Short mmCIF file of C-alpha atoms in Angstrom, two decimals:
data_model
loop_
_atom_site.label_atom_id
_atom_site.label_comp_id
_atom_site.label_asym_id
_atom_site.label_seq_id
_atom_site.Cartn_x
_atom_site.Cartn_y
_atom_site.Cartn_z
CA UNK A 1 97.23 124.36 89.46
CA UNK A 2 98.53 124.28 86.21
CA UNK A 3 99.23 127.86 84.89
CA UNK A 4 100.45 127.14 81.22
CA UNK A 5 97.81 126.15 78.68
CA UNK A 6 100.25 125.90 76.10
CA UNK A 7 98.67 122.79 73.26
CA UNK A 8 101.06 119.68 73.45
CA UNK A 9 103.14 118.88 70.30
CA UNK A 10 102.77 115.28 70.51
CA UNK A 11 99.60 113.43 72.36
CA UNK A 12 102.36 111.21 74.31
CA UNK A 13 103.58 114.13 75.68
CA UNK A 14 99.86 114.61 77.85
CA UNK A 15 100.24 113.80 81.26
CA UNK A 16 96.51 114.39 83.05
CA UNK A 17 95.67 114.29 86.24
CA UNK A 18 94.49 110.59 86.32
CA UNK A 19 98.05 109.34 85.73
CA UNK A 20 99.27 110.93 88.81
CA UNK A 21 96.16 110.55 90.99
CA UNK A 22 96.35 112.26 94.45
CA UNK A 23 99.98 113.16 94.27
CA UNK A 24 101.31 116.52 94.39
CA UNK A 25 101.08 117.97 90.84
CA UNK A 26 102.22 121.37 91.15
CA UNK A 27 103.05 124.23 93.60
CA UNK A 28 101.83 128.08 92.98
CA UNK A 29 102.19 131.37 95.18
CA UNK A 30 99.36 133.59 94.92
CA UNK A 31 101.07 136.93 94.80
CA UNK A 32 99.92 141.06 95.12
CA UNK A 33 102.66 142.31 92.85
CA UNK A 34 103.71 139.91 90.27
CA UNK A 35 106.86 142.26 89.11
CA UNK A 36 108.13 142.22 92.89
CA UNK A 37 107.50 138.62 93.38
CA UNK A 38 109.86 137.59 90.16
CA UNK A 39 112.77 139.77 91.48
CA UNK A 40 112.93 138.46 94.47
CA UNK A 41 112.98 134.58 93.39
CA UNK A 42 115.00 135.47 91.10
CA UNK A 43 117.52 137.12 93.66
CA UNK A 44 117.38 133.93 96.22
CA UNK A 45 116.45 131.12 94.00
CA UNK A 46 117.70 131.91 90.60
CA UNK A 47 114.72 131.42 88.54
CA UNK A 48 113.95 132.48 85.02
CA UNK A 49 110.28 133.32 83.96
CA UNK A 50 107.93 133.01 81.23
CA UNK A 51 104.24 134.29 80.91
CA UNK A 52 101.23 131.83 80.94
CA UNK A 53 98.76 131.51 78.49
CA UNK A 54 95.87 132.18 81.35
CA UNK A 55 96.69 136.44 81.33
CA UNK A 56 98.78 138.70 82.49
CA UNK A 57 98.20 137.65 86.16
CA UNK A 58 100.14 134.28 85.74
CA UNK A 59 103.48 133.65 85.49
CA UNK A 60 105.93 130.13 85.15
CA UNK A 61 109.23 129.92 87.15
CA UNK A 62 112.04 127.93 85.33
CA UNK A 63 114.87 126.68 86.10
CA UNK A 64 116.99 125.26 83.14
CA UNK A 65 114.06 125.44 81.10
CA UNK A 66 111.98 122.97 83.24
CA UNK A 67 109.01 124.25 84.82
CA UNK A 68 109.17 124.63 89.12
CA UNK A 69 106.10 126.45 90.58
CA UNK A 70 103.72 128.84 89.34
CA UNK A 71 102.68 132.54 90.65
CA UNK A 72 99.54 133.57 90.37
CA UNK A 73 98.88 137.85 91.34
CA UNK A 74 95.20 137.69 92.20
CA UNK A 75 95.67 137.48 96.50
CA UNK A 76 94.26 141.08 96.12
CA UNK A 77 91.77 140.54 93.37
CA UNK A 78 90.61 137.20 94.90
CA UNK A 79 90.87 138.81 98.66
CA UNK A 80 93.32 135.82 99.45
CA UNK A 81 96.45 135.79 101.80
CA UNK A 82 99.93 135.59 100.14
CA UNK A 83 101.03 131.79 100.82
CA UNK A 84 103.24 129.22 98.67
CA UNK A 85 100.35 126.29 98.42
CA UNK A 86 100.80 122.86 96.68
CA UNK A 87 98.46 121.16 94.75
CA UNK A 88 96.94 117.74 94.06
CA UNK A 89 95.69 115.74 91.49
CA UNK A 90 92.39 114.42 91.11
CA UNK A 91 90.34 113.09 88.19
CA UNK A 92 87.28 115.18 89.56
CA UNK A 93 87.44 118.40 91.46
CA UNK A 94 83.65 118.80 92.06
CA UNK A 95 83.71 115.35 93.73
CA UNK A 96 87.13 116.21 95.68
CA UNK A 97 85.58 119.60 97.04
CA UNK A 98 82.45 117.57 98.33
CA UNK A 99 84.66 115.04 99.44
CA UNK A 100 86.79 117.68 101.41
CA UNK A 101 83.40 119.60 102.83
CA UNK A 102 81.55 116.25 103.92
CA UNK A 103 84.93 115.65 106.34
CA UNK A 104 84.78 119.13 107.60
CA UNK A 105 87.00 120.96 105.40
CA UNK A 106 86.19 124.24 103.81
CA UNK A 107 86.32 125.62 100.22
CA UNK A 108 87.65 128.64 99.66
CA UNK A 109 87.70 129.15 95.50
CA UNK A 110 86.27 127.18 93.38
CA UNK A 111 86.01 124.61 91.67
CA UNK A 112 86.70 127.23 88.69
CA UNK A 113 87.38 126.75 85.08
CA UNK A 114 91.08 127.43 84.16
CA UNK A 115 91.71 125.58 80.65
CA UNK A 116 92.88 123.01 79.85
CA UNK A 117 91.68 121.60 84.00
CA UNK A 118 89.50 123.11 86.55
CA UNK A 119 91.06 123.96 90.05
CA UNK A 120 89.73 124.53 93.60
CA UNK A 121 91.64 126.15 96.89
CA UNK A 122 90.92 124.33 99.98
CA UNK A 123 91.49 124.19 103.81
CA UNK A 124 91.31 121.24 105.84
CA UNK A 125 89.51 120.75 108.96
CA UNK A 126 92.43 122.21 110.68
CA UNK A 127 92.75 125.10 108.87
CA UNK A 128 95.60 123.84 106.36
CA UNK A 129 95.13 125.54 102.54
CA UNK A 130 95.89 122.96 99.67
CA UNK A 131 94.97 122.97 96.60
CA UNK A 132 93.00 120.65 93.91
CA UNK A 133 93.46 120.63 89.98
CA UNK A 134 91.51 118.29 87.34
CA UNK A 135 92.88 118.18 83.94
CA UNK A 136 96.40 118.16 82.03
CA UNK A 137 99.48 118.77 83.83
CA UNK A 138 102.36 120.66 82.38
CA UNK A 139 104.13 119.16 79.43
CA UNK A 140 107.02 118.20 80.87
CA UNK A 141 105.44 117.18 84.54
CA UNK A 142 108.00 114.23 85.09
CA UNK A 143 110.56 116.12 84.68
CA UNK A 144 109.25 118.59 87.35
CA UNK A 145 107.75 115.59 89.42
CA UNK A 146 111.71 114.25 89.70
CA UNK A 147 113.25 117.51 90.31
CA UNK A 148 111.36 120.05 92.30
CA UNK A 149 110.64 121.09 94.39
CA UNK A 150 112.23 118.64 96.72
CA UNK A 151 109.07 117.32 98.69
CA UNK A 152 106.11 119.00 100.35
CA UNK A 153 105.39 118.47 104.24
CA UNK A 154 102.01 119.42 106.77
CA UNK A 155 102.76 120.41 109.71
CA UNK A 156 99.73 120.10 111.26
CA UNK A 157 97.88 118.95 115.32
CA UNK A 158 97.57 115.12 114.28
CA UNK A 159 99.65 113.50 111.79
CA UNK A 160 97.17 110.25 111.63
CA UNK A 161 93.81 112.34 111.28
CA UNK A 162 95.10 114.59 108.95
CA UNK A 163 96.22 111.26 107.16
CA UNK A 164 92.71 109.96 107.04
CA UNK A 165 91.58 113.42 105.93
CA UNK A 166 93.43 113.74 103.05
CA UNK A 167 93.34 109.70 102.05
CA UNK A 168 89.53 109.70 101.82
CA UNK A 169 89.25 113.36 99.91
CA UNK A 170 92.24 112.12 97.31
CA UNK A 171 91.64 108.15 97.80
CA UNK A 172 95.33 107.44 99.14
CA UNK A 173 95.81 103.88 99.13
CA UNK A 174 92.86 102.99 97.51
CA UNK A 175 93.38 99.84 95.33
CA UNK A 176 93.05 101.46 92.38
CA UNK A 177 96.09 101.69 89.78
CA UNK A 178 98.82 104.14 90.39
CA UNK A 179 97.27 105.55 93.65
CA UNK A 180 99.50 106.53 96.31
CA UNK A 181 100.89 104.57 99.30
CA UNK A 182 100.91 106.25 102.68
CA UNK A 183 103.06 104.04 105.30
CA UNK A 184 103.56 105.43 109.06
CA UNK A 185 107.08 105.78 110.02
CA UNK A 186 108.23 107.08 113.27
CA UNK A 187 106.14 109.89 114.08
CA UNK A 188 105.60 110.67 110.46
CA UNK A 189 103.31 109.64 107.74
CA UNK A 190 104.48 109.16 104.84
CA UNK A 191 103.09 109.73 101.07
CA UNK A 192 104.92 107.57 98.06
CA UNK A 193 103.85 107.76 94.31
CA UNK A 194 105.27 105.33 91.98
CA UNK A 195 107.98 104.51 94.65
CA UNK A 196 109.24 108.10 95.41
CA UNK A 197 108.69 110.31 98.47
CA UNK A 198 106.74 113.27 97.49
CA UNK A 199 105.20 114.40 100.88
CA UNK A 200 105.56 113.83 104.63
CA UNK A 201 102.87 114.74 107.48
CA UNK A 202 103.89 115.53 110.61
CA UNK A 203 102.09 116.35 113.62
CA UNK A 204 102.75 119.08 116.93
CA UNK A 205 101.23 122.16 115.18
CA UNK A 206 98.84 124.17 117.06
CA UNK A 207 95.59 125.45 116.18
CA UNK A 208 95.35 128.54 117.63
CA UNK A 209 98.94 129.53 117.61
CA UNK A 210 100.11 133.40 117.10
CA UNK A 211 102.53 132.35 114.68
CA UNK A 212 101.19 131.40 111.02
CA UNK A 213 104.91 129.44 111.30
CA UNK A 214 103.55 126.64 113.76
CA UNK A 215 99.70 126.99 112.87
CA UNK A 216 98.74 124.00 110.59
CA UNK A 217 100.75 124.38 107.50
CA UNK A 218 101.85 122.94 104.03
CA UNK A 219 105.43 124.10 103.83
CA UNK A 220 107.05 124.25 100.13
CA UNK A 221 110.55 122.55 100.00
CA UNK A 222 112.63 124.08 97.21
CA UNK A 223 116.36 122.19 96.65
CA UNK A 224 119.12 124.72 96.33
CA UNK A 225 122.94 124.63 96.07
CA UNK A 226 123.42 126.82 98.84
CA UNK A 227 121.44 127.22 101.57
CA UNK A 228 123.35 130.17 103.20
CA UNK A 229 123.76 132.15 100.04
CA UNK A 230 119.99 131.97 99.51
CA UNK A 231 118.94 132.92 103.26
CA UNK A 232 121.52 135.93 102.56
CA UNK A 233 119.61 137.10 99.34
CA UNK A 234 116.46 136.72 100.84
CA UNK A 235 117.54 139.52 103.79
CA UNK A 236 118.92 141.46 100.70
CA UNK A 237 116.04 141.68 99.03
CA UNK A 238 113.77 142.52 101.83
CA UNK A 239 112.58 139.20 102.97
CA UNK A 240 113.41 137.09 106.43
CA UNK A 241 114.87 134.19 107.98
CA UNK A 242 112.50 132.59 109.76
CA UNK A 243 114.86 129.59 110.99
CA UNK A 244 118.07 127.89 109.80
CA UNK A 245 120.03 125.11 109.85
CA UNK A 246 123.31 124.00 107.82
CA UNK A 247 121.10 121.99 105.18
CA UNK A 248 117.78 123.98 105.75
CA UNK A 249 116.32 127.46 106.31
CA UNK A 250 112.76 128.62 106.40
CA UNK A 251 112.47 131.76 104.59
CA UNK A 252 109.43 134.99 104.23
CA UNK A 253 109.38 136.77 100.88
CA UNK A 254 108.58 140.54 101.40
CA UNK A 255 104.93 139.91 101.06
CA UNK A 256 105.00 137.46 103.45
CA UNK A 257 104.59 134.09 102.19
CA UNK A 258 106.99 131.28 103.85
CA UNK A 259 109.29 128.68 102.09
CA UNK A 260 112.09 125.87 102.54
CA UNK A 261 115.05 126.01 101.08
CA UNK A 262 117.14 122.54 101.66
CA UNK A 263 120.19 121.89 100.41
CA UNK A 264 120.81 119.03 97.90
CA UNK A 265 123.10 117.15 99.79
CA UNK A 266 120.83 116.45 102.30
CA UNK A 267 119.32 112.98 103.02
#
């Protein structure tokens, strides 16, 4: 979803959604308190903000002036959980939300009209929330595309079906220009666009787990400096750690949406 409707200066500089076609486009984090939510990324990840042109509501996260995710404060206006979700392009939401329900997916908002696109929230047909967007992508989207956050990854029952899921709703390796490859490595699937990594599938989630951290799940990867430091503000600041390693930890914010933070220097 693309928060900022702010006009281009130049029509180069107008990236839509049919130049990046099923890749990840953008991440957001639908939030209850939008003035809690900045200090605490602020605290761990060391962003910088700057309101949206869609309302009070929505809010851009920089870091050295590029954009990195959005945060959107309508989970209690829209009756939705808190969660960090990713979204993906498509040249036509209406036809990506049928495409999505047809294969036994659910739609949970939308589509709805949020200028200059149109976006959607969606759950695959394990239970999975992702998210849709039609339209122009954020000025700068390369540079975000490039930078962060460091990749997206599902953890969800069947890596392979969920593969086949999402392929046919966002035409993955479809012969069509500048779609995305998938190739199956290991255990994983893995989604390239123009060459790069920018998501993995895995499977060994379970459906009907207790814990929302090994239920099927898009997990956010954000690159940071220092792992430690940031799993040590996160505590501070009244969030958890979830799990950590020396180049990763999974973190909760206080209002209990999960996150990765992975250290640059890792592979």
């Amino acid at each position: 979803m693309r928060h900022d409707s702010t006009p281009t200066a130049r029509a180069t500089d107008v990236v839509s959604t049919k130049d990046a076609f099923g890749a990840p486009c953008w991440v957001s984090l639908t939030s209850r308190d939008i003035r809690a939510t900045e200090e605490f990324y602020t605290a761990v990840l060391g962003w910088e903000w700057r309101k949206a042109k869609l309302g009070d509501h929505f809010r851009i996260a920089l870091v050295d002036g590029a954009p990195v995710a959005g945060i959107a404060a309508v989970a209690a206006m829209w009756q939705m959980a808190v969660a960090w979700t990713p979204y993906f392009a498509v040249p036509s939401a209406d036809l990506a939300v049928a495409r999505a329900q047809e294969r036994g997916g659910t739609a949970a908002v939308g589509p709805i009209s949020l200028p200059p696109g149109r976006a959607a929230l969606l759950a695959d047909r394990d239970g999975a929330t992702f998210g849709i967007w039609e339209g122009e992508l954020v000025t700068d989207w390369e540079t975000w595309h490039r930078a962060a956050p460091a990749f997206i990854r599902l953890h969800t029952r069947d890596a392979f079906d969920a593969a086949i899921f999402y392929g046919e709703v966002l035409e993955w390796a479809s012969a069509a220009r500048g779609r995305c490859e998938i190739n199956y490595e290991g255990e994983e699937v893995v989604l390239r666009s123009g060459g790069d990594v920018v998501a993995r599938i895995e499977s060994g989630a379970l459906g009907a787990a207790p814990d929302p951290t090994i239920r099927p799940h898009w997990q956010i990867h954000f690159a940071v400096a220092d792992v430690a430091e940031c799993a040590r503000a996160a505590e501070h600041h009244g969030g958890s750690v979830l799990r950590m390693s020396a180049e990763e930890a999974v973190l909760r914010d206080p209002d209990g949406a999960q996150f990765t933070v992975t250290s640059r220097r890792a592979p």
